[in-house]
CSV table of C-alpha atoms and ligand atoms in Angstrom, one decimal:
chain,number,residue,atom,x,y,z
A,1,MET,CA,80.9,108.1,-116.7
A,2,ILE,CA,79.7,111.6,-115.8
A,3,LEU,CA,80.5,114.9,-117.4
A,4,VAL,CA,81.5,117.6,-115.0
A,5,THR,CA,81.8,121.2,-116.1
A,6,GLY,CA,84.0,123.6,-114.2
A,7,GLY,CA,85.8,120.8,-112.5
A,8,ALA,CA,89.0,122.7,-112.2
A,9,GLY,CA,87.4,125.5,-110.1
A,10,PHE,CA,87.0,125.6,-106.3
A,11,ILE,CA,83.9,123.5,-105.8
A,12,GLY,CA,84.2,121.5,-109.0
A,13,SER,CA,87.7,120.3,-108.2
A,14,ASN,CA,86.6,119.3,-104.7
A,15,PHE,CA,83.7,117.5,-106.2
A,16,VAL,CA,85.9,115.6,-108.7
A,17,LEU,CA,88.4,114.6,-106.0
A,18,GLU,CA,85.7,113.4,-103.7
A,19,TRP,CA,83.8,111.6,-106.4
A,20,LEU,CA,86.8,109.6,-107.4
A,21,ALA,CA,87.8,109.0,-103.7
A,22,THR,CA,84.4,107.6,-102.9
A,23,GLY,CA,83.7,105.5,-106.1
A,24,ASP,CA,85.1,104.3,-109.4
A,25,GLU,CA,82.8,106.0,-112.0
A,26,SER,CA,85.0,108.0,-114.4
A,27,VAL,CA,84.8,111.8,-114.8
A,28,LEU,CA,85.0,113.7,-118.0
A,29,ASN,CA,86.0,117.2,-116.8
A,30,LEU,CA,85.3,120.1,-119.1
A,31,ASP,CA,86.8,123.4,-118.0
A,32,LYS,CA,87.8,126.6,-119.9
A,33,LEU,CA,90.6,127.3,-117.3
A,34,THR,CA,89.7,130.9,-116.8
A,35,TYR,CA,91.7,132.7,-114.0
A,36,ALA,CA,89.6,130.6,-111.5
A,37,GLY,CA,90.4,127.2,-113.0
A,38,ASN,CA,93.5,125.5,-112.0
A,39,LEU,CA,94.8,122.1,-113.0
A,40,ASN,CA,97.0,122.0,-109.9
A,41,ASN,CA,93.8,121.4,-107.9
A,42,LEU,CA,93.7,118.0,-109.7
A,43,ALA,CA,97.4,117.2,-109.4
A,44,SER,CA,96.7,114.1,-107.3
A,45,LEU,CA,94.7,112.6,-110.3
A,46,ARG,CA,97.6,112.7,-112.7
A,47,GLY,CA,97.9,109.3,-114.3
A,48,ASP,CA,94.5,108.2,-113.0
A,49,GLY,CA,92.7,106.8,-116.0
A,50,ARG,CA,89.3,107.6,-114.4
A,51,HIS,CA,89.8,111.3,-114.9
A,52,MET,CA,89.8,112.8,-118.4
A,53,PHE,CA,90.3,116.6,-118.6
A,54,VAL,CA,89.3,118.7,-121.6
A,55,GLN,CA,90.1,122.4,-121.8
A,56,GLY,CA,87.1,124.0,-123.5
A,57,ASP,CA,84.2,126.4,-123.3
A,58,ILE,CA,80.6,125.4,-122.4
A,59,CYS,CA,79.6,128.0,-125.0
A,60,ASP,CA,81.2,125.8,-127.7
A,61,ARG,CA,78.2,123.8,-129.1
A,62,GLN,CA,80.3,121.7,-131.4
A,63,LEU,CA,82.6,120.7,-128.7
A,64,ILE,CA,79.8,119.8,-126.3
A,65,ASP,CA,78.0,117.7,-129.0
A,66,ARG,CA,81.2,115.8,-129.8
A,67,LEU,CA,82.0,115.1,-126.1
A,68,LEU,CA,78.5,113.9,-125.4
A,69,ASN,CA,78.3,111.6,-128.4
A,70,GLU,CA,81.8,110.2,-128.0
A,71,HIS,CA,81.8,109.7,-124.2
A,72,ARG,CA,78.1,109.1,-123.6
A,73,PRO,CA,77.9,110.2,-120.0
A,74,ARG,CA,75.0,109.1,-117.9
A,75,ALA,CA,74.8,112.5,-116.2
A,76,ILE,CA,76.0,116.1,-116.5
A,77,VAL,CA,77.0,118.0,-113.3
A,78,HIS,CA,77.2,121.6,-114.2
A,79,PHE,CA,79.5,123.8,-112.0
A,80,ALA,CA,81.1,126.0,-114.7
A,81,ALA,CA,80.3,129.7,-114.1
A,82,GLU,CA,81.8,133.1,-113.5
A,83,SER,CA,81.3,133.1,-109.8
A,84,HIS,CA,82.6,136.3,-108.2
A,85,VAL,CA,80.1,139.0,-107.4
A,86,ASP,CA,82.7,141.8,-107.3
A,87,ARG,CA,84.0,140.8,-110.8
A,88,SER,CA,80.4,140.9,-112.0
A,89,ILE,CA,80.1,144.5,-110.9
A,90,HIS,CA,83.2,145.5,-112.9
A,91,GLY,CA,82.5,143.3,-115.9
A,92,PRO,CA,79.1,141.7,-116.2
A,93,ALA,CA,79.4,140.6,-119.9
A,94,ALA,CA,81.4,137.5,-119.1
A,95,PHE,CA,78.7,136.5,-116.6
A,96,VAL,CA,75.9,136.7,-119.1
A,97,GLN,CA,78.0,134.8,-121.7
A,98,THR,CA,79.0,131.9,-119.5
A,99,ASN,CA,76.3,131.7,-116.9
A,100,ILE,CA,73.3,132.3,-119.2
A,101,ASN,CA,74.4,131.5,-122.8
A,102,GLY,CA,76.8,128.7,-121.6
A,103,THR,CA,74.1,127.0,-119.5
A,104,PHE,CA,71.6,127.3,-122.4
A,105,ASN,CA,74.1,125.7,-124.7
A,106,LEU,CA,74.8,122.9,-122.3
A,107,LEU,CA,71.1,122.3,-121.7
A,108,ASP,CA,70.3,122.3,-125.4
A,109,ALA,CA,73.1,120.0,-126.3
A,110,GLY,CA,72.2,117.8,-123.4
A,111,ARG,CA,68.6,117.5,-124.5
A,112,ALA,CA,69.7,116.7,-128.1
A,113,TYR,CA,71.9,113.9,-126.7
A,114,TRP,CA,69.3,112.6,-124.3
A,115,SER,CA,66.7,112.4,-127.1
A,116,THR,CA,69.0,109.8,-128.8
A,117,LEU,CA,69.1,107.6,-125.7
A,118,VAL,CA,66.7,104.7,-125.3
A,119,GLY,CA,65.5,102.4,-122.4
A,120,GLN,CA,67.6,102.3,-119.3
A,121,ALA,CA,70.1,104.9,-120.6
A,122,ARG,CA,67.4,107.4,-121.2
A,123,ASP,CA,65.7,106.7,-117.8
A,124,ALA,CA,69.0,107.0,-115.9
A,125,PHE,CA,70.2,110.3,-117.5
A,126,ARG,CA,70.1,113.5,-115.5
A,127,PHE,CA,71.4,117.1,-115.6
A,128,LEU,CA,72.3,118.6,-112.3
A,129,HIS,CA,72.6,122.4,-112.2
A,130,VAL,CA,74.7,123.8,-109.4
A,131,SER,CA,73.3,127.2,-108.4
A,132,THR,CA,73.3,129.7,-105.5
A,133,ASP,CA,71.2,131.1,-102.7
A,134,GLU,CA,71.9,134.6,-104.1
A,135,VAL,CA,69.1,134.2,-106.6
A,136,TYR,CA,66.6,134.8,-103.7
A,137,GLY,CA,67.9,138.3,-103.0
A,138,SER,CA,68.5,139.7,-99.5
A,139,LEU,CA,66.8,138.9,-96.2
A,140,GLY,CA,65.8,141.3,-93.5
A,141,PRO,CA,67.2,140.6,-90.0
A,142,SER,CA,64.1,138.6,-88.8
A,143,ASP,CA,63.0,137.0,-92.1
A,144,PRO,CA,62.8,133.3,-92.2
A,145,PRO,CA,65.7,131.6,-94.2
A,146,PHE,CA,65.2,131.1,-98.0
A,147,SER,CA,63.1,128.0,-98.8
A,148,GLU,CA,62.7,126.6,-102.3
A,149,THR,CA,59.5,128.5,-102.8
A,150,ASN,CA,61.0,132.0,-102.1
A,151,PRO,CA,60.5,134.4,-105.1
A,152,TYR,CA,63.6,135.1,-107.1
A,153,GLN,CA,65.0,138.6,-106.5
A,154,PRO,CA,68.6,138.7,-107.7
A,155,ASN,CA,70.5,141.9,-107.0
A,156,SER,CA,73.9,141.6,-108.7
A,157,PRO,CA,74.8,140.9,-112.3
A,158,TYR,CA,76.2,137.5,-111.0
A,159,SER,CA,73.0,136.5,-109.2
A,160,ALA,CA,70.8,137.7,-112.0
A,161,SER,CA,72.8,135.6,-114.5
A,162,LYS,CA,72.5,132.6,-112.2
A,163,ALA,CA,68.8,133.2,-111.8
A,164,ALA,CA,68.4,133.3,-115.5
A,165,SER,CA,70.2,130.0,-115.8
A,166,ASP,CA,68.0,128.5,-113.1
A,167,HIS,CA,64.9,129.6,-115.1
A,168,LEU,CA,66.3,128.0,-118.3
A,169,VAL,CA,66.9,124.7,-116.4
A,170,ARG,CA,63.4,124.8,-115.0
A,171,ALA,CA,61.9,125.5,-118.5
A,172,TYR,CA,63.7,122.6,-120.1
A,173,TYR,CA,62.1,120.3,-117.6
A,174,HIS,CA,58.6,121.7,-117.9
A,175,THR,CA,58.7,122.1,-121.7
A,176,TYR,CA,60.7,119.1,-122.8
A,177,GLY,CA,60.7,116.8,-119.8
A,178,PHE,CA,64.5,117.0,-119.8
A,179,PRO,CA,65.5,115.4,-116.4
A,180,VAL,CA,67.0,118.2,-114.5
A,181,LEU,CA,67.9,118.8,-110.8
A,182,THR,CA,68.9,122.1,-109.3
A,183,THR,CA,70.7,122.9,-106.1
A,184,ASN,CA,70.8,126.4,-104.6
A,185,CYS,CA,73.7,126.5,-102.1
A,186,SER,CA,75.0,129.0,-99.6
A,187,ASN,CA,78.6,130.3,-99.3
A,188,ASN,CA,81.2,127.5,-99.5
A,189,TYR,CA,84.6,127.5,-98.0
A,190,GLY,CA,87.5,125.0,-97.8
A,191,PRO,CA,90.5,123.9,-99.8
A,192,TYR,CA,91.3,125.3,-103.3
A,193,HIS,CA,89.1,128.4,-102.7
A,194,PHE,CA,90.5,131.2,-104.9
A,195,PRO,CA,91.9,134.0,-102.8
A,196,GLU,CA,89.6,136.7,-104.2
A,197,LYS,CA,86.8,135.5,-102.0
A,198,LEU,CA,86.5,136.6,-98.3
A,199,ILE,CA,87.9,133.6,-96.4
A,200,PRO,CA,90.9,132.7,-98.5
A,201,LEU,CA,91.6,136.4,-99.1
A,202,VAL,CA,91.8,137.1,-95.4
A,203,ILE,CA,94.0,134.1,-94.7
A,204,ALA,CA,96.4,135.1,-97.6
A,205,ASN,CA,96.4,138.8,-96.7
A,206,ALA,CA,96.9,138.2,-93.0
A,207,ARG,CA,99.9,136.0,-93.5
A,208,ALA,CA,101.4,138.5,-96.0
A,209,GLY,CA,101.0,141.4,-93.5
A,210,LYS,CA,98.4,143.1,-95.7
A,211,PRO,CA,95.1,144.8,-94.7
A,212,LEU,CA,92.1,142.6,-94.2
A,213,PRO,CA,89.4,144.5,-96.1
A,214,ILE,CA,85.9,144.6,-94.6
A,215,TYR,CA,83.2,146.0,-96.9
A,216,GLY,CA,80.9,148.6,-95.2
A,217,ASP,CA,80.2,147.8,-91.6
A,218,GLY,CA,81.0,144.0,-91.8
A,219,GLN,CA,77.6,143.1,-90.5
A,220,GLN,CA,76.4,141.4,-93.7
A,221,ILE,CA,75.5,137.8,-92.9
A,222,ARG,CA,76.3,134.7,-95.0
A,223,ASP,CA,75.4,131.1,-94.3
A,224,TRP,CA,78.7,129.2,-94.5
A,225,LEU,CA,79.0,125.6,-95.6
A,226,TYR,CA,82.2,123.5,-95.8
A,227,VAL,CA,82.8,122.6,-99.4
A,228,LYS,CA,83.0,118.8,-98.9
A,229,ASP,CA,79.5,118.9,-97.3
A,230,HIS,CA,78.3,120.7,-100.5
A,231,CYS,CA,79.9,118.0,-102.6
A,232,ALA,CA,78.1,115.3,-100.6
A,233,ALA,CA,74.8,117.1,-101.0
A,234,ILE,CA,75.3,117.2,-104.8
A,235,ARG,CA,76.1,113.5,-104.9
A,236,ARG,CA,72.9,112.8,-102.9
A,237,VAL,CA,70.7,114.9,-105.2
A,238,LEU,CA,72.3,113.4,-108.2
A,239,SER,CA,71.5,109.9,-107.0
A,240,ASP,CA,68.1,110.4,-105.3
A,241,GLY,CA,66.7,113.8,-106.2
A,242,ARG,CA,63.4,114.1,-108.0
A,243,PHE,CA,63.5,115.5,-111.5
A,244,GLY,CA,62.4,119.1,-111.9
A,245,GLU,CA,62.9,119.8,-108.2
A,246,THR,CA,65.2,122.3,-106.6
A,247,TYR,CA,67.0,121.6,-103.3
A,248,ASN,CA,68.4,124.4,-101.0
A,249,VAL,CA,71.7,123.4,-99.5
A,250,GLY,CA,73.2,125.3,-96.5
A,251,GLY,CA,75.1,125.0,-93.3
A,252,TRP,CA,72.6,126.4,-90.7
A,253,ASN,CA,75.5,128.6,-90.0
A,254,GLU,CA,74.8,132.3,-90.3
A,255,LYS,CA,77.7,134.5,-89.5
A,256,ALA,CA,78.4,138.3,-89.9
A,257,ASN,CA,81.5,138.9,-92.0
A,258,LEU,CA,83.3,140.7,-89.2
A,259,ASP,CA,82.8,137.6,-87.0
A,260,VAL,CA,84.1,135.4,-89.7
A,261,VAL,CA,87.2,137.6,-90.0
A,262,HIS,CA,87.7,137.7,-86.2
A,263,ALA,CA,87.4,133.9,-86.1
A,264,LEU,CA,90.1,133.5,-88.8
A,265,CYS,CA,92.4,135.9,-87.0
A,266,ASP,CA,92.0,134.0,-83.8
A,267,ILE,CA,92.8,130.7,-85.4
A,268,LEU,CA,95.8,132.2,-87.2
A,269,ASP,CA,97.0,133.8,-84.0
A,270,GLU,CA,97.1,130.3,-82.5
A,271,MET,CA,98.4,128.3,-85.5
A,272,ASP,CA,100.7,130.8,-87.2
A,273,PRO,CA,101.4,133.7,-84.9
A,274,ARG,CA,102.4,137.1,-86.4
A,275,PRO,CA,106.1,137.4,-86.6
A,276,ALA,CA,105.8,140.9,-85.2
A,277,GLY,CA,103.6,139.8,-82.3
A,278,GLY,CA,100.0,141.0,-81.6
A,279,SER,CA,96.8,139.7,-83.2
A,280,TYR,CA,96.0,139.6,-86.9
A,281,ARG,CA,92.9,141.5,-85.9
A,282,GLN,CA,95.2,144.6,-86.0
A,283,GLN,CA,95.2,144.3,-89.8
A,284,ILE,CA,91.4,144.7,-90.2
A,285,THR,CA,90.6,147.7,-92.4
A,286,TYR,CA,87.1,149.0,-93.2
A,287,VAL,CA,86.7,149.9,-96.9
A,288,ALA,CA,83.9,151.2,-99.1
A,289,ASP,CA,81.0,148.8,-99.4
A,290,ARG,CA,80.2,146.6,-102.4
A,291,PRO,CA,77.5,148.3,-104.5
A,292,GLY,CA,74.1,146.7,-104.0
A,293,HIS,CA,75.6,144.5,-101.3
A,294,ASP,CA,73.0,141.9,-100.1
A,295,ARG,CA,72.6,142.2,-96.3
A,296,ARG,CA,71.8,138.7,-95.3
A,297,TYR,CA,71.5,135.2,-96.8
A,298,ALA,CA,70.3,132.1,-94.9
A,299,ILE,CA,69.2,128.8,-96.2
A,300,ASP,CA,66.4,126.6,-95.0
A,301,ALA,CA,67.8,123.2,-95.8
A,302,ARG,CA,65.0,121.1,-94.4
A,303,LYS,CA,63.8,119.8,-97.8
A,304,ILE,CA,67.1,118.1,-98.6
A,305,GLU,CA,67.3,116.7,-95.1
A,306,ARG,CA,63.7,115.4,-95.1
A,307,GLU,CA,63.7,114.0,-98.6
A,308,LEU,CA,67.3,112.9,-99.2
A,309,ASN,CA,68.6,112.5,-95.7
A,310,TRP,CA,71.4,115.0,-96.2
A,311,LYS,CA,72.8,117.1,-93.4
A,312,PRO,CA,76.2,119.0,-93.1
A,313,LEU,CA,78.8,117.0,-91.1
A,314,GLU,CA,81.2,119.8,-90.5
A,315,THR,CA,80.6,122.6,-87.9
A,316,PHE,CA,81.9,126.1,-88.7
A,317,GLU,CA,84.6,125.7,-86.0
A,318,THR,CA,85.9,122.4,-87.3
A,319,GLY,CA,85.6,123.4,-91.0
A,320,LEU,CA,87.4,126.7,-90.5
A,321,ARG,CA,90.3,125.1,-88.6
A,322,LYS,CA,90.7,122.5,-91.4
A,323,THR,CA,90.6,125.3,-94.0
A,324,VAL,CA,93.2,127.4,-92.2
A,325,GLN,CA,95.4,124.3,-91.8
A,326,TRP,CA,95.0,123.5,-95.5
A,327,TYR,CA,96.2,127.0,-96.5
A,328,LEU,CA,99.1,126.8,-94.1
A,329,ASP,CA,100.1,123.5,-95.7
A,330,ASN,CA,99.6,124.7,-99.2
A,331,ASP,CA,101.5,128.0,-99.4
A,332,ALA,CA,102.9,127.1,-102.8
A,333,TRP,CA,99.4,126.7,-104.2
A,334,VAL,CA,98.4,130.2,-102.9
A,335,ARG,CA,101.6,131.7,-104.4
A,336,SER,CA,101.0,130.0,-107.7
A,337,VAL,CA,97.5,131.5,-108.1
A,338,GLN,CA,98.7,135.0,-107.1
A,339,SER,CA,99.8,135.7,-110.7
A,340,GLY,CA,100.0,139.0,-112.6
A,341,ASP,CA,96.3,138.7,-113.4
A,342,TYR,CA,95.5,138.3,-109.7
A,343,MET,CA,97.5,141.3,-108.8
A,344,LYS,CA,95.7,143.3,-111.4
A,345,TRP,CA,92.3,142.2,-110.0
A,346,MET,CA,93.4,143.2,-106.5
A,347,GLU,CA,94.4,146.6,-107.7
A,348,ARG,CA,91.2,147.1,-109.6
A,349,ASN,CA,88.8,146.0,-106.8
A,350,TYR,CA,90.6,147.5,-103.8
A,351,SER,CA,92.4,150.7,-105.0
A,352,GLN,CA,89.2,152.5,-105.6
A,353,ARG,CA,87.8,151.6,-102.2
A,354,ASP,CA,89.1,154.4,-99.9
A,355,ASN,CA,89.6,153.2,-96.4
A,356,VAL,CA,86.8,154.4,-94.2
A,357,GLU,CA,86.6,155.2,-90.5
A,358,GLU,CA,86.6,152.1,-88.2
A,359,GLN,CA,83.0,151.2,-87.3
A,360,ALA,CA,81.8,151.4,-83.8
B,1,LIG,P1,85.0,129.1,-109.4
B,1,LIG,O1,85.0,130.4,-110.0
B,1,LIG,O2,86.0,128.7,-108.4
B,1,LIG,O3,85.2,128.0,-110.6
B,1,LIG,C1,84.5,128.1,-111.8
B,1,LIG,C2,85.1,127.2,-112.8
B,1,LIG,O4,84.4,127.2,-114.1
B,1,LIG,C3,86.6,127.5,-113.1
B,1,LIG,O5,87.4,126.3,-113.1
B,1,LIG,C4,86.5,128.1,-114.5
B,1,LIG,O6,87.7,127.9,-115.3
B,1,LIG,C5,85.3,127.4,-115.1
B,1,LIG,N1,84.7,128.1,-116.2
B,1,LIG,C6,84.3,129.4,-116.2
B,1,LIG,N2,83.7,129.8,-117.4
B,1,LIG,C7,83.7,128.6,-118.1
B,1,LIG,C8,83.3,128.3,-119.5
B,1,LIG,N3,82.7,129.3,-120.2
B,1,LIG,N4,83.4,127.1,-119.9
B,1,LIG,C9,84.0,126.1,-119.1
B,1,LIG,N5,84.4,126.3,-117.9
B,1,LIG,C10,84.3,127.6,-117.4
B,1,LIG,O7,83.5,128.8,-108.9
B,1,LIG,P2,83.0,127.9,-107.7
B,1,LIG,O8,83.1,128.8,-106.5
B,1,LIG,O9,83.7,126.6,-107.7
B,1,LIG,O10,81.5,127.7,-108.1
B,1,LIG,C11,81.1,126.6,-108.9
B,1,LIG,C12,79.6,126.7,-109.1
B,1,LIG,O11,78.9,126.7,-107.8
B,1,LIG,C13,79.1,128.0,-109.8
B,1,LIG,O12,78.1,127.7,-110.7
B,1,LIG,C14,78.6,128.9,-108.7
B,1,LIG,O13,77.6,129.8,-109.1
B,1,LIG,C15,78.1,127.8,-107.7
B,1,LIG,N6,78.1,128.2,-106.3
B,1,LIG,C16,79.2,128.6,-105.7
B,1,LIG,C17,79.2,128.9,-104.3
B,1,LIG,C18,80.4,129.4,-103.6
B,1,LIG,O14,80.3,129.8,-102.4
B,1,LIG,N7,81.6,129.4,-104.2
B,1,LIG,C19,78.0,128.7,-103.6
B,1,LIG,C20,76.9,128.3,-104.2
B,1,LIG,C21,76.9,128.0,-105.6
B,2,LIG,O1,76.0,132.7,-101.4
B,2,LIG,C1,76.6,131.9,-102.3
B,2,LIG,C2,77.7,132.8,-103.1
B,2,LIG,O2,78.7,133.0,-102.2
B,2,LIG,C3,78.1,132.1,-104.4
B,2,LIG,O3,77.0,132.0,-105.3
B,2,LIG,C4,79.3,133.0,-105.0
B,2,LIG,O4,79.8,132.3,-106.1
B,2,LIG,C5,80.4,133.1,-104.0
B,2,LIG,O5,81.4,133.9,-104.5
B,2,LIG,C6,79.8,133.7,-102.7
B,2,LIG,O6,79.4,135.1,-102.9
B,2,LIG,P1,79.7,136.2,-101.8
B,2,LIG,O7,79.7,137.5,-102.5
B,2,LIG,O8,78.9,136.1,-100.6
B,2,LIG,O9,81.2,135.8,-101.4
B,2,LIG,P2,82.6,136.7,-101.1
B,2,LIG,O10,83.5,135.7,-100.5
B,2,LIG,O11,83.0,137.5,-102.3
B,2,LIG,O12,82.1,137.7,-100.0
B,2,LIG,C7,81.5,137.2,-98.7
B,2,LIG,C8,81.1,138.4,-97.9
B,2,LIG,O13,82.3,139.1,-97.5
B,2,LIG,C9,80.3,139.4,-98.7
B,2,LIG,O14,79.3,139.9,-97.8
B,2,LIG,C10,81.3,140.4,-99.1
B,2,LIG,C11,82.3,140.4,-98.0
B,2,LIG,N1,83.7,140.8,-98.4
B,2,LIG,C12,84.2,140.1,-99.5
B,2,LIG,C13,85.5,140.5,-99.9
B,2,LIG,C14,86.1,139.8,-101.1
B,2,LIG,C15,84.4,141.7,-97.7
B,2,LIG,O15,83.9,142.3,-96.7
B,2,LIG,N2,85.6,142.0,-98.1
B,2,LIG,C16,86.2,141.4,-99.2
B,2,LIG,O16,87.4,141.8,-99.5
């Protein structure tokens, strides 16, 4: 079996669902169920003996030791993290705790467990750390995309905490020979994406007749990847990646935020027209920018393509349509995550952002 951390979150739950849809190896899923974790994402696995869920914290060393020794996984796939940049600006402490201390704890417990393994079990064991392109900082308009050798220049408390965790993972390989693999991926989108992030937020707000908030001038660029393509890349790195290596994962799909929001409005206009008529684009509102907002991310994904023969299958157009369709079909899921805590977060993040003049 494999141990997955954070398997009730956006990417982790997609990974667990895809893993069990494409094979029979069991998953031990450890998740704290923070505001971002949701067992409803895994509802289709109820009664499936291949999936064992444990609610717990990656910072709890005793728990991790016990789980490793009792279940003896052949790999750890580590998704658990605080993942939202805006939340890291309002409250960085949780990011340091989970992303740095939690990753350290998991690495150290993993190493202790691995040191007890012998023969084939020891050779087969691996620890895959799921990280982000944000560790590389921000690109200028004509800079080449991030490659695995770019220097680390994190700019937000979130990306700094992920960078710190990447460094610890690297150090455990170089110092102890612990068999690690790291993936640094660009922006994901798709089913089960929590509606505090741009794409699901815009879909939810559009349909609720609320403003579609664009930070600053909306010309910040992200490289979008459909979540199932990311999951396939992780499976490939887990099976064939070289220990101690990092692999950049991206969609070759750079888009300005405003273009993403326009594309969403156009798809919604077609699939779920506004009751009042007119385009959802009318709901776009420019608001104060994110402090320290990175201008551009882009991933050079040639290494994973060359070495592991992975390429994204979904285009942005097909992936975005599938995503919008998923949200239209899963209104109840959206409503269930828009709890009191969610409303408090929306108030906290958006009430202090005065609307600004529409950009030219
Ligand atoms: P998410 O916020 O949707 O989910 C995170 C999950 O981790 C939640 O289920 C949460 O309950 C769990 N968790 C948080 N703290 C925990 C703790 N202390 N112990 C156990 N579980 C805990 O995040 P996501 O978007 O699915 O991202 C997953 C991973 O992928 C993260 O490491 C993130 O940095 C990385 N990543 C995300 C993206 C993206 O676009 N979302 C892109 C690249 C990399
Ligand atoms: O690049 C990978 C990263 O992508 C992951 O490591 C993070 O976990 C993930 O959250 C994501 O980070 P971003 O900050 O890029 O994602 P977010 O969806 O929050 O924002 C995308 C862009 O849209 C960003 O430039 C900020 C902008 N934005 C976001 C929100 C929530 C807006 O303009 N308005 C908004 O209301």
